[in-house]
Short mmCIF file of C-alpha atoms and ligand atoms in Angstrom, two decimals:
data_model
loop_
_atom_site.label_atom_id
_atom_site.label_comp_id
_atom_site.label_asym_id
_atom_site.label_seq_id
_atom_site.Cartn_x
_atom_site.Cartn_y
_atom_site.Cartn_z
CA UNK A 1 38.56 -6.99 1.95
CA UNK A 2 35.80 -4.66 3.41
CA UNK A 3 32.51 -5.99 1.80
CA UNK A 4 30.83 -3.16 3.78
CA UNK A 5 32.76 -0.30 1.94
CA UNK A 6 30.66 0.02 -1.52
CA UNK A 7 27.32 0.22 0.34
CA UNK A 8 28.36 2.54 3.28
CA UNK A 9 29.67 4.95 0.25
CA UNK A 10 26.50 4.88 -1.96
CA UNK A 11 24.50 5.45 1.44
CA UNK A 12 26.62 8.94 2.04
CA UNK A 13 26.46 9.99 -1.57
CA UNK A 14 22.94 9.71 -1.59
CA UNK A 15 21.78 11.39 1.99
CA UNK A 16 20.72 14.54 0.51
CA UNK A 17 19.28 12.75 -2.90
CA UNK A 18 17.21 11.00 0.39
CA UNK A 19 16.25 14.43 2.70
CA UNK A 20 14.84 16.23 -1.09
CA UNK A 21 12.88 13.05 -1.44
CA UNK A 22 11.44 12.44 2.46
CA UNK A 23 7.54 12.74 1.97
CA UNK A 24 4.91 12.24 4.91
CA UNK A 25 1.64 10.66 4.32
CA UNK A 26 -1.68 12.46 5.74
CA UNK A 27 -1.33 10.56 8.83
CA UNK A 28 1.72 11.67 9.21
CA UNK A 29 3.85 8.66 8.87
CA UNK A 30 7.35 9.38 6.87
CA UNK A 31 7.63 6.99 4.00
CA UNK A 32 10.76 4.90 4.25
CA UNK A 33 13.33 6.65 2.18
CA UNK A 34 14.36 3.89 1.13
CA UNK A 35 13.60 0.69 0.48
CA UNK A 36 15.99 -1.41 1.81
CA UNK A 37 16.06 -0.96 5.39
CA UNK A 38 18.69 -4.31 5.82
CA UNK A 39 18.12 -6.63 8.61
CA UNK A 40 21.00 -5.72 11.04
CA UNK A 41 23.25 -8.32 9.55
CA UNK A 42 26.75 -7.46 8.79
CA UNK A 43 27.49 -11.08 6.75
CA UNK A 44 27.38 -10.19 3.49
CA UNK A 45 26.91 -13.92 2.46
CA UNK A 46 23.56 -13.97 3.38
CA UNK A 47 19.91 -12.48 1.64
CA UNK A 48 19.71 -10.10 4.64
CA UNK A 49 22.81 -8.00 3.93
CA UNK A 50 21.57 -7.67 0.64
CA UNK A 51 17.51 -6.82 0.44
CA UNK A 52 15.39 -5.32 2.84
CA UNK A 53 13.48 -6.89 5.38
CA UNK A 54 11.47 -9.87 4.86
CA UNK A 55 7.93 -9.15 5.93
CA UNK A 56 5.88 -11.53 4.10
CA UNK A 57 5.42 -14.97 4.80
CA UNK A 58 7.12 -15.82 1.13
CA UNK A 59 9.63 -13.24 1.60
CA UNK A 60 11.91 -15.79 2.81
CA UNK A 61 11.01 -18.18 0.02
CA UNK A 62 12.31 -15.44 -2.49
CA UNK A 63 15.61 -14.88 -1.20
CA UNK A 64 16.51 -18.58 -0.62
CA UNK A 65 15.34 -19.07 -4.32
CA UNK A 66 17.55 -16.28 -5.83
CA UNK A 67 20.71 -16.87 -3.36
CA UNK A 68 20.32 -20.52 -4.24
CA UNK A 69 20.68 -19.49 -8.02
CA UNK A 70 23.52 -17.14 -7.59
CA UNK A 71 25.69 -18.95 -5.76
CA UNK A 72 24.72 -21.81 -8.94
CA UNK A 73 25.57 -19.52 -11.15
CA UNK A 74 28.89 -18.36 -9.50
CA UNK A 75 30.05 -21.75 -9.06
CA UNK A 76 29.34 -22.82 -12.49
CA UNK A 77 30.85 -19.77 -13.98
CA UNK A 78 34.22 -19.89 -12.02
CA UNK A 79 34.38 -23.67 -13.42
CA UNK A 80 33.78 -22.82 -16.81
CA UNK A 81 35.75 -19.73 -17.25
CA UNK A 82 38.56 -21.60 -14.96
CA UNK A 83 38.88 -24.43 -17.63
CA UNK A 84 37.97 -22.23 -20.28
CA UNK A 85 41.20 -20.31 -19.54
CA UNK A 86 43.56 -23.37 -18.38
CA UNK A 87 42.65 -25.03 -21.77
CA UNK A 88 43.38 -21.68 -23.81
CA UNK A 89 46.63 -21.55 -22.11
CA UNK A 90 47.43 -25.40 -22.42
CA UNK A 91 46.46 -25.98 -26.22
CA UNK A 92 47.65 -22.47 -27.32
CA UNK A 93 49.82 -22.70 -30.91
CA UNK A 94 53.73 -23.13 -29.55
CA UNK A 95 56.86 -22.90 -31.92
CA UNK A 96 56.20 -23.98 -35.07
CA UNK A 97 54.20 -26.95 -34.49
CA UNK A 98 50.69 -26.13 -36.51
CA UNK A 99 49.08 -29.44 -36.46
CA UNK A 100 45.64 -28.98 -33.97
CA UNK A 101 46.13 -31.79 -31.05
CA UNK A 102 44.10 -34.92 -31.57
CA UNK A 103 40.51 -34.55 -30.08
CA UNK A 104 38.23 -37.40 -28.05
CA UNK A 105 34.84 -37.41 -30.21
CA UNK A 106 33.26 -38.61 -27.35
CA UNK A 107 33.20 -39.12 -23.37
CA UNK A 108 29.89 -40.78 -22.03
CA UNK A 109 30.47 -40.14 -18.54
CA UNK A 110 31.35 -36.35 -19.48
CA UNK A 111 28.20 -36.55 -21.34
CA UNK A 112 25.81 -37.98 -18.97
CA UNK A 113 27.69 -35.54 -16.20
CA UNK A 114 26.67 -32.46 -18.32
CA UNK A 115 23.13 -33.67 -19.16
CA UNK A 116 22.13 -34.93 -15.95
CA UNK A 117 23.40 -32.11 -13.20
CA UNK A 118 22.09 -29.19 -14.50
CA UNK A 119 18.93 -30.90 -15.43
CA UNK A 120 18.54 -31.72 -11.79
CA UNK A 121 19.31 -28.38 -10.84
CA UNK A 122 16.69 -27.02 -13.40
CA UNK A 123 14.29 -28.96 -12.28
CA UNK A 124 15.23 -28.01 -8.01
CA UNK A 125 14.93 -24.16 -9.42
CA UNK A 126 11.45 -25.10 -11.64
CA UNK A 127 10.24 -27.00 -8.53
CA UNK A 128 11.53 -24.14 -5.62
CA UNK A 129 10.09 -21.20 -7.80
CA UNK A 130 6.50 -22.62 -8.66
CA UNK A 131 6.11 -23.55 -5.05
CA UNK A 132 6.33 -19.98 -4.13
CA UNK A 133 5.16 -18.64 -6.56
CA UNK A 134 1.44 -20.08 -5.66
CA UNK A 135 2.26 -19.12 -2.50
CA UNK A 136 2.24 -15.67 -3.44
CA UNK A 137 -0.70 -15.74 -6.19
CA UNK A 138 -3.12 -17.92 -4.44
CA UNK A 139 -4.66 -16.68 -1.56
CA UNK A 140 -5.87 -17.85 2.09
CA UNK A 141 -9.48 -18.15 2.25
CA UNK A 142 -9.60 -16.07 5.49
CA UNK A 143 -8.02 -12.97 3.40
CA UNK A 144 -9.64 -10.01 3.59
CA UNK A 145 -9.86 -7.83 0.79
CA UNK A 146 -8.64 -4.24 0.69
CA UNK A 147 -9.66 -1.73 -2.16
CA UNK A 148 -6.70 -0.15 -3.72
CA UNK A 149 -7.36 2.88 -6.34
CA UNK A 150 -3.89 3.90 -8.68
CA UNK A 151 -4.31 7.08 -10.12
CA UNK A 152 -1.51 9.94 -11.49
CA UNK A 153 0.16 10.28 -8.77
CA UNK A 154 -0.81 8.52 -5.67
CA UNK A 155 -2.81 5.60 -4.37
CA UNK A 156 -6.03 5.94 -2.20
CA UNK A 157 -6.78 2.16 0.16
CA UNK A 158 -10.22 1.47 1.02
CA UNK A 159 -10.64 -1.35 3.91
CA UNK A 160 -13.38 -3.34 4.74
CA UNK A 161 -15.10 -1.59 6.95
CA UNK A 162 -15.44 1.51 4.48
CA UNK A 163 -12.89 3.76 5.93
CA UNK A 164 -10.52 5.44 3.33
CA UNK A 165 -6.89 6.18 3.92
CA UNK A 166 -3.90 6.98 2.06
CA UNK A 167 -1.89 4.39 3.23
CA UNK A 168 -1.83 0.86 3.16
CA UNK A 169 -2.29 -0.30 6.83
CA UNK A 170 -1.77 -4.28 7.48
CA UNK A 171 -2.59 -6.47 10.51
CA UNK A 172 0.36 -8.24 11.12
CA UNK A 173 -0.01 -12.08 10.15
CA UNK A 174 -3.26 -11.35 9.11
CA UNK A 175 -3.65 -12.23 4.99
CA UNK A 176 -4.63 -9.87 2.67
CA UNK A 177 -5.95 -10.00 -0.57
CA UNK A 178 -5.18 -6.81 -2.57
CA UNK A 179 -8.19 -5.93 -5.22
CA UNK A 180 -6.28 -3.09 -7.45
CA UNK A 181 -7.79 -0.84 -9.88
CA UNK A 182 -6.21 2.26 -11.93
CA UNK A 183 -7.98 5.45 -13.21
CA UNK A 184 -6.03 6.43 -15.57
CA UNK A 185 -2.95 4.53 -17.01
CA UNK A 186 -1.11 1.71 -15.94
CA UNK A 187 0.75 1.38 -12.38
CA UNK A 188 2.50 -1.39 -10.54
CA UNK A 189 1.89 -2.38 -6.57
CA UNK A 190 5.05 -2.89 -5.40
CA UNK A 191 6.35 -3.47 -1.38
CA UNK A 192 10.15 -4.68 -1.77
CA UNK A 193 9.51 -6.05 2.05
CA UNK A 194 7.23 -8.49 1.04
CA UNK A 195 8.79 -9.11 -2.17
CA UNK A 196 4.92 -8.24 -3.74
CA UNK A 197 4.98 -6.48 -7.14
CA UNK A 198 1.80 -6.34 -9.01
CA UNK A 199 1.21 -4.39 -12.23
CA UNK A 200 -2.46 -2.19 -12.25
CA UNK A 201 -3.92 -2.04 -15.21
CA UNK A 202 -6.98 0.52 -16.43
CA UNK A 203 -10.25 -1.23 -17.00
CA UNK A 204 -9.75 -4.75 -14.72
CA UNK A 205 -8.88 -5.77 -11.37
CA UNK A 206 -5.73 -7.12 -11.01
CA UNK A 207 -4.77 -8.67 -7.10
CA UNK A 208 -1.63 -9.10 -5.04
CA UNK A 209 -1.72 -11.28 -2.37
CA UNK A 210 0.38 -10.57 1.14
CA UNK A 211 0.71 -12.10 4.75
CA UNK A 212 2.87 -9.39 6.32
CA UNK A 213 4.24 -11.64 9.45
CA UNK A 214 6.35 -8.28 10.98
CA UNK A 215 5.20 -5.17 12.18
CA UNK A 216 6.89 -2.03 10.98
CA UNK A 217 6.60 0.81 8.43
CA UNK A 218 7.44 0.02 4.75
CA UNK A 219 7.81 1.57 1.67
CA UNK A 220 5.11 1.75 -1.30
CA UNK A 221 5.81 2.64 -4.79
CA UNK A 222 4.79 2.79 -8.00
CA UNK A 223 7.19 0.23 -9.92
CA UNK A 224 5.65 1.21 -13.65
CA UNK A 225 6.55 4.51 -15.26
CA UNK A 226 3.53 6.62 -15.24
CA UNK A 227 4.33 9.89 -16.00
CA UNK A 228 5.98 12.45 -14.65
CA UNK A 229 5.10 12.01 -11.06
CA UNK A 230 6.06 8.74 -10.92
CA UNK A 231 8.64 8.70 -8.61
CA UNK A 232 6.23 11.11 -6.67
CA UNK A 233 3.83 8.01 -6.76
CA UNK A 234 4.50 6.07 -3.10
CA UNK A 235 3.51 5.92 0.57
CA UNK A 236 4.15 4.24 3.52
CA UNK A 237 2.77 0.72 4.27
CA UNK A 238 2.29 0.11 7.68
CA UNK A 239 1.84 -3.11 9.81
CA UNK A 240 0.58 -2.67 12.90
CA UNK A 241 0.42 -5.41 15.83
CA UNK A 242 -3.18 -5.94 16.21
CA UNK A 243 -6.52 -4.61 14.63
CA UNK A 244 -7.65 -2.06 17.36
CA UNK A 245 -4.59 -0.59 16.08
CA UNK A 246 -5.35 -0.61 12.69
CA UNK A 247 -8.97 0.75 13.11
CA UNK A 248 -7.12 3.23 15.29
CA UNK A 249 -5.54 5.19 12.18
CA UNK A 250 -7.85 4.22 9.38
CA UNK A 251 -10.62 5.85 11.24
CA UNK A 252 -10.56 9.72 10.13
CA UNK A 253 -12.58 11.86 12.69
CA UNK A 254 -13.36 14.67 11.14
CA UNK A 255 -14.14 16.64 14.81
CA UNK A 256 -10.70 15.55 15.94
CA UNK A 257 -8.81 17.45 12.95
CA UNK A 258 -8.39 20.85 12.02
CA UNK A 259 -10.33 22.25 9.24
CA UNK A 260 -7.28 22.59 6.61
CA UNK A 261 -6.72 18.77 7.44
CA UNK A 262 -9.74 18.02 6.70
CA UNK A 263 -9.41 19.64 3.36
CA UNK A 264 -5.91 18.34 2.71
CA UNK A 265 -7.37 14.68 3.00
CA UNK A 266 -10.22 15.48 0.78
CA UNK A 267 -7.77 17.05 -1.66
CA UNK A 268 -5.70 14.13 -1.72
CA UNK A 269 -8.12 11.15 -2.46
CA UNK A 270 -10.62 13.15 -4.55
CA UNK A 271 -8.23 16.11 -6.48
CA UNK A 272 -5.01 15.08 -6.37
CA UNK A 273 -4.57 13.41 -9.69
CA UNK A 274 -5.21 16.28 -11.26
CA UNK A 275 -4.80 19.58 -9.25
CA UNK A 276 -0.95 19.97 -7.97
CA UNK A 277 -0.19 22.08 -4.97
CA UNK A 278 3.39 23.25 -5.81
CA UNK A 279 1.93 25.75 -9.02
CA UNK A 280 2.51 22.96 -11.58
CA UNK A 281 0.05 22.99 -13.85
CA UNK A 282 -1.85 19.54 -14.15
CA UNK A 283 -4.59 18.23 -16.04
CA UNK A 284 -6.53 21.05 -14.17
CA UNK A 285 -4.85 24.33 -12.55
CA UNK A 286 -2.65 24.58 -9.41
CA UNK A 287 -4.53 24.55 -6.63
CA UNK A 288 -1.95 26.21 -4.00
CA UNK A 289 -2.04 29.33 -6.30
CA UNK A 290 -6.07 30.07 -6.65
CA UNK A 291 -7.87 31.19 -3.47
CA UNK A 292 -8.28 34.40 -3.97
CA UNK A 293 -6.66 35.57 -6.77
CA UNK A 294 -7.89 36.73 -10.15
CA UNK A 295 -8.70 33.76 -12.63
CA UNK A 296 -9.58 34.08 -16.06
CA UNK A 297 -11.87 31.97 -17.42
CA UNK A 298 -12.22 31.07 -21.74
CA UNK A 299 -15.75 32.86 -22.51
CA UNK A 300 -16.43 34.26 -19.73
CA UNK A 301 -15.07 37.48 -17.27
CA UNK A 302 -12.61 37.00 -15.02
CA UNK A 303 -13.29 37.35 -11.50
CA UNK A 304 -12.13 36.88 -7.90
CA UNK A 305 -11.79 33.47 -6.70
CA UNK A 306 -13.93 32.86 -3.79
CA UNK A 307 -16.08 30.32 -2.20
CA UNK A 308 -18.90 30.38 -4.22
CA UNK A 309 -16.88 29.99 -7.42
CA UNK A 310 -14.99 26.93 -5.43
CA UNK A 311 -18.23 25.30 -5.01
CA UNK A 312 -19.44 25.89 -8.30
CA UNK A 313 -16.15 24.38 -9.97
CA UNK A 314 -16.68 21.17 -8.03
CA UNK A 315 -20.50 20.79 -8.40
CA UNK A 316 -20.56 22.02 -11.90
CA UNK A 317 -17.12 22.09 -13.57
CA UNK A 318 -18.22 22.88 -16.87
CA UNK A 319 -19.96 26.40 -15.37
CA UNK A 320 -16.62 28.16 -16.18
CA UNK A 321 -13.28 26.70 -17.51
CA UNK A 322 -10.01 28.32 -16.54
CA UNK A 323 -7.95 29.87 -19.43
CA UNK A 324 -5.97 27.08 -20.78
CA UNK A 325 -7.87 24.53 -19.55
CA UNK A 326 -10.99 23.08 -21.94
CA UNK A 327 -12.71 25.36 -24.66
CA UNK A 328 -15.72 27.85 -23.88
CA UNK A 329 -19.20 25.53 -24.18
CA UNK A 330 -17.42 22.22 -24.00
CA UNK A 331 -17.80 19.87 -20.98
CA UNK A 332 -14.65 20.11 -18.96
CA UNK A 333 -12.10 17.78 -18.49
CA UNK A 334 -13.81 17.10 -14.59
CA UNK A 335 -16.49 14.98 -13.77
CA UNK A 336 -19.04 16.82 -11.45
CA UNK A 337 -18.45 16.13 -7.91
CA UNK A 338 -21.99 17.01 -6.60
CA UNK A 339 -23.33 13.73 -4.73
CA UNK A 340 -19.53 12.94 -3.77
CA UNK A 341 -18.42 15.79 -1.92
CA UNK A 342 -20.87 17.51 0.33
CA UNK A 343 -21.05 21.14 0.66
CA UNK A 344 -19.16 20.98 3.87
CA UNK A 345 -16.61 18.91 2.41
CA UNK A 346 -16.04 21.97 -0.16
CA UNK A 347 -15.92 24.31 3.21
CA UNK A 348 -12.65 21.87 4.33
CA UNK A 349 -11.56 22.08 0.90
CA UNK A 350 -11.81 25.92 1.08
CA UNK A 351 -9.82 26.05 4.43
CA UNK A 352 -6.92 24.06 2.62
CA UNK A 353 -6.75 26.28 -0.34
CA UNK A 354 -6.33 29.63 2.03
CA UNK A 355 -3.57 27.11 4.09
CA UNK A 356 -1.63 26.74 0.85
CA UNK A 357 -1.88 30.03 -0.39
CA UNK A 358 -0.65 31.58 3.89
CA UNK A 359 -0.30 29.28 6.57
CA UNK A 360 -1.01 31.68 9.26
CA UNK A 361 -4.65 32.69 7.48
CA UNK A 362 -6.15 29.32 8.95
CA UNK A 363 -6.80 28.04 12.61
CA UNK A 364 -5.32 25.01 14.36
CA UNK A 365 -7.78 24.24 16.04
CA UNK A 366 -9.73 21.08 16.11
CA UNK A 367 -13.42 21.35 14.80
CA UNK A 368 -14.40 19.50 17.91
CA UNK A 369 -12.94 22.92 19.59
CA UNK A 370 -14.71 25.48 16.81
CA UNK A 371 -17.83 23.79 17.39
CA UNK A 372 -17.44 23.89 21.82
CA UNK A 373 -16.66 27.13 21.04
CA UNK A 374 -19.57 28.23 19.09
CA UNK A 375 -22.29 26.40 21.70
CU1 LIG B 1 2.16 5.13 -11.14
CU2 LIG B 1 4.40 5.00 -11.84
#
């Protein structure tokens, strides 16, 4: 029998489920499309064939803990359904005898057999599972701590040194201590490569703990339904080989990226959870679908949308509230950004929105270039 034959078929059937789902993160690493990325083993009798990688130091740990109670379970399930069925068979009603066959009312060594050997096995899984399970709660004291921010729909990681990025960027077999926080409702950490799953909750910090021991790029995702971008709700993690590395691409220069990226990064940690860019309306209005258009406003006249009106929306939200958004006089569903983003932030912002609404309307060049330019 092929054991390889189910998994090759779901694989085809679900290529172009896979190319509608490919996302890039702003640093323009593509998010595994899928988490299990097997480890090149073609045994099926072993964890590897089954789950993806192990890239945590208690990935291993896991696997030997749930392969040791399958094959348990399979071995106790053939005996009992084997005897099960060769008794049903052997003592079924024949002819016309009626009479039930005489039964044993007791069998100590049966009894002690059936007490004692699944009480040590009990105790083997009990003893196997706690052991890693501190492993993965309790943390090195040499962890560092990375910030990480759940919010509807994405996940923003902020590292020691201050710098913000999008994705979660690991030194390998350096431990990490994960200090998680929501801003809205409730998410779940989760990295199937280091077996890590950790649920967020709003108003406390909850903490996963990981000691990524490979380098690679994994999967992130949000393992709680949130709403209707959840499955939206995931980015790559990526372990990298040493720390220069690391620094490398959590450092954004803003010189050494165009203006539009710029904007695309601000709109992604800052407006994100609530602006969409594919003309969904959100908990505010699309943002691919504004820059210069018309917008109506409730109480006030319509006008124009330009960069003036951009700036006052982010520095004073409640100024004017889109039709359909808040009611006329009432505070709007936004927090002011003024003291978060500066004015030239809102500029980068600015160059995004005319991106989204034509490409072409924006330059590629670097602002490091703009700026030799202009001297
Ligand atoms: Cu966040 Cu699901």
């Amino acid at each position: 029998m092929n054991w390889q034959l189910p998994l090759v078929f779901a694989q085809d059937v679900t290529t172009d489920l896979v190319e509608r789902v490919q996302k890039t993160t702003i640093d323009g690493t593509t998010v595994p499309e899928s988490s299990v990325i097997r480890g090149g083993t073609s045994n099926p009798f072993t964890a590897e064939y089954w789950f993806p990688e192990q890239a945590s130091s208690f990935a291993g740990e896991v696997d030997y803990l749930f392969m040791g109670i399958f094959w348990i379970s399979l071995v106790f399930f053939i005996a009992i359904v084997g005897v099960m069925t060769y008794f049903c068979l052997k003592y079924r009603r024949k002819g016309d005898k009626i009479e039930p066959e005489p039964s044993s009312s007791h069998n100590t060594a049966i009894e002690i057999l059936w007490s004692v050997l699944p009480s040590i096995l009990l105790v083997w899984m009990f003893y196997v599972g706690a052991e890693s399970y501190f492993n993965m709660r309790i943390p090195k004291e040499e962890a560092e701590e990375i910030k990480v921010t759940a919010y509807q729909f994405g996940w923003t990681f902020t590292y020691p040194n201050g710098d913000i990025a999008t994705e979660l960027h690991l030194v390998k077999d350096r431990p990490v201590n994960l200090r998680m926080q929501s801003k809205d409702v409730l998410h779940s950490f989760y990295v199937s490569a280091f077996r890590q799953k950790q649920d967020i909750v709003p108003g406390r910090y909850t903490y996963a703990y990981i000691e990524p021991i490979k380098t690679g790029v994994y999967r992130l995702s949000c393992n709680e339904y949130c709403g209707e971008g959840h499955s939206k709700m995931r980015t790559a993690c990526i372990v990298h080989e040493t720390e220069e590395e690391r620094k490398e691409k959590t450092k954004w220069i803003v010189s050494s990226h165009t203006p539009a990226e710029n904007g695309k990064r601000i709109y992604q940690i800052h407006c994100s959870g609530c602006h969409n860019i594919d003309g969904q309306a959100g908990t505010g209005p699309a943002l691919n679908l504004t820059w210069g258009r018309n917008a109506e406003f409730e109480g006030a006249d319509p006008l124009t949308v330009d960069a003036d009106y951009v700036l006052e929306s982010i520095w004073e939200p409640s100024a004017k509230i889109v039709k359909g958004y808040g009611v006329a006089g009432q505070p709007s569903k936004m927090n002011s950004f003024k003291g978060v983003l500066s004015q030239e932030d809102v500029d980068y912002v600015i160059e995004y929105m005319k991106f989204l609404q034509d490409p072409s309307s924006t330059t590629d060049k670097k602002v490091e270039e703009l700026e030799t330019e202009k001297n």
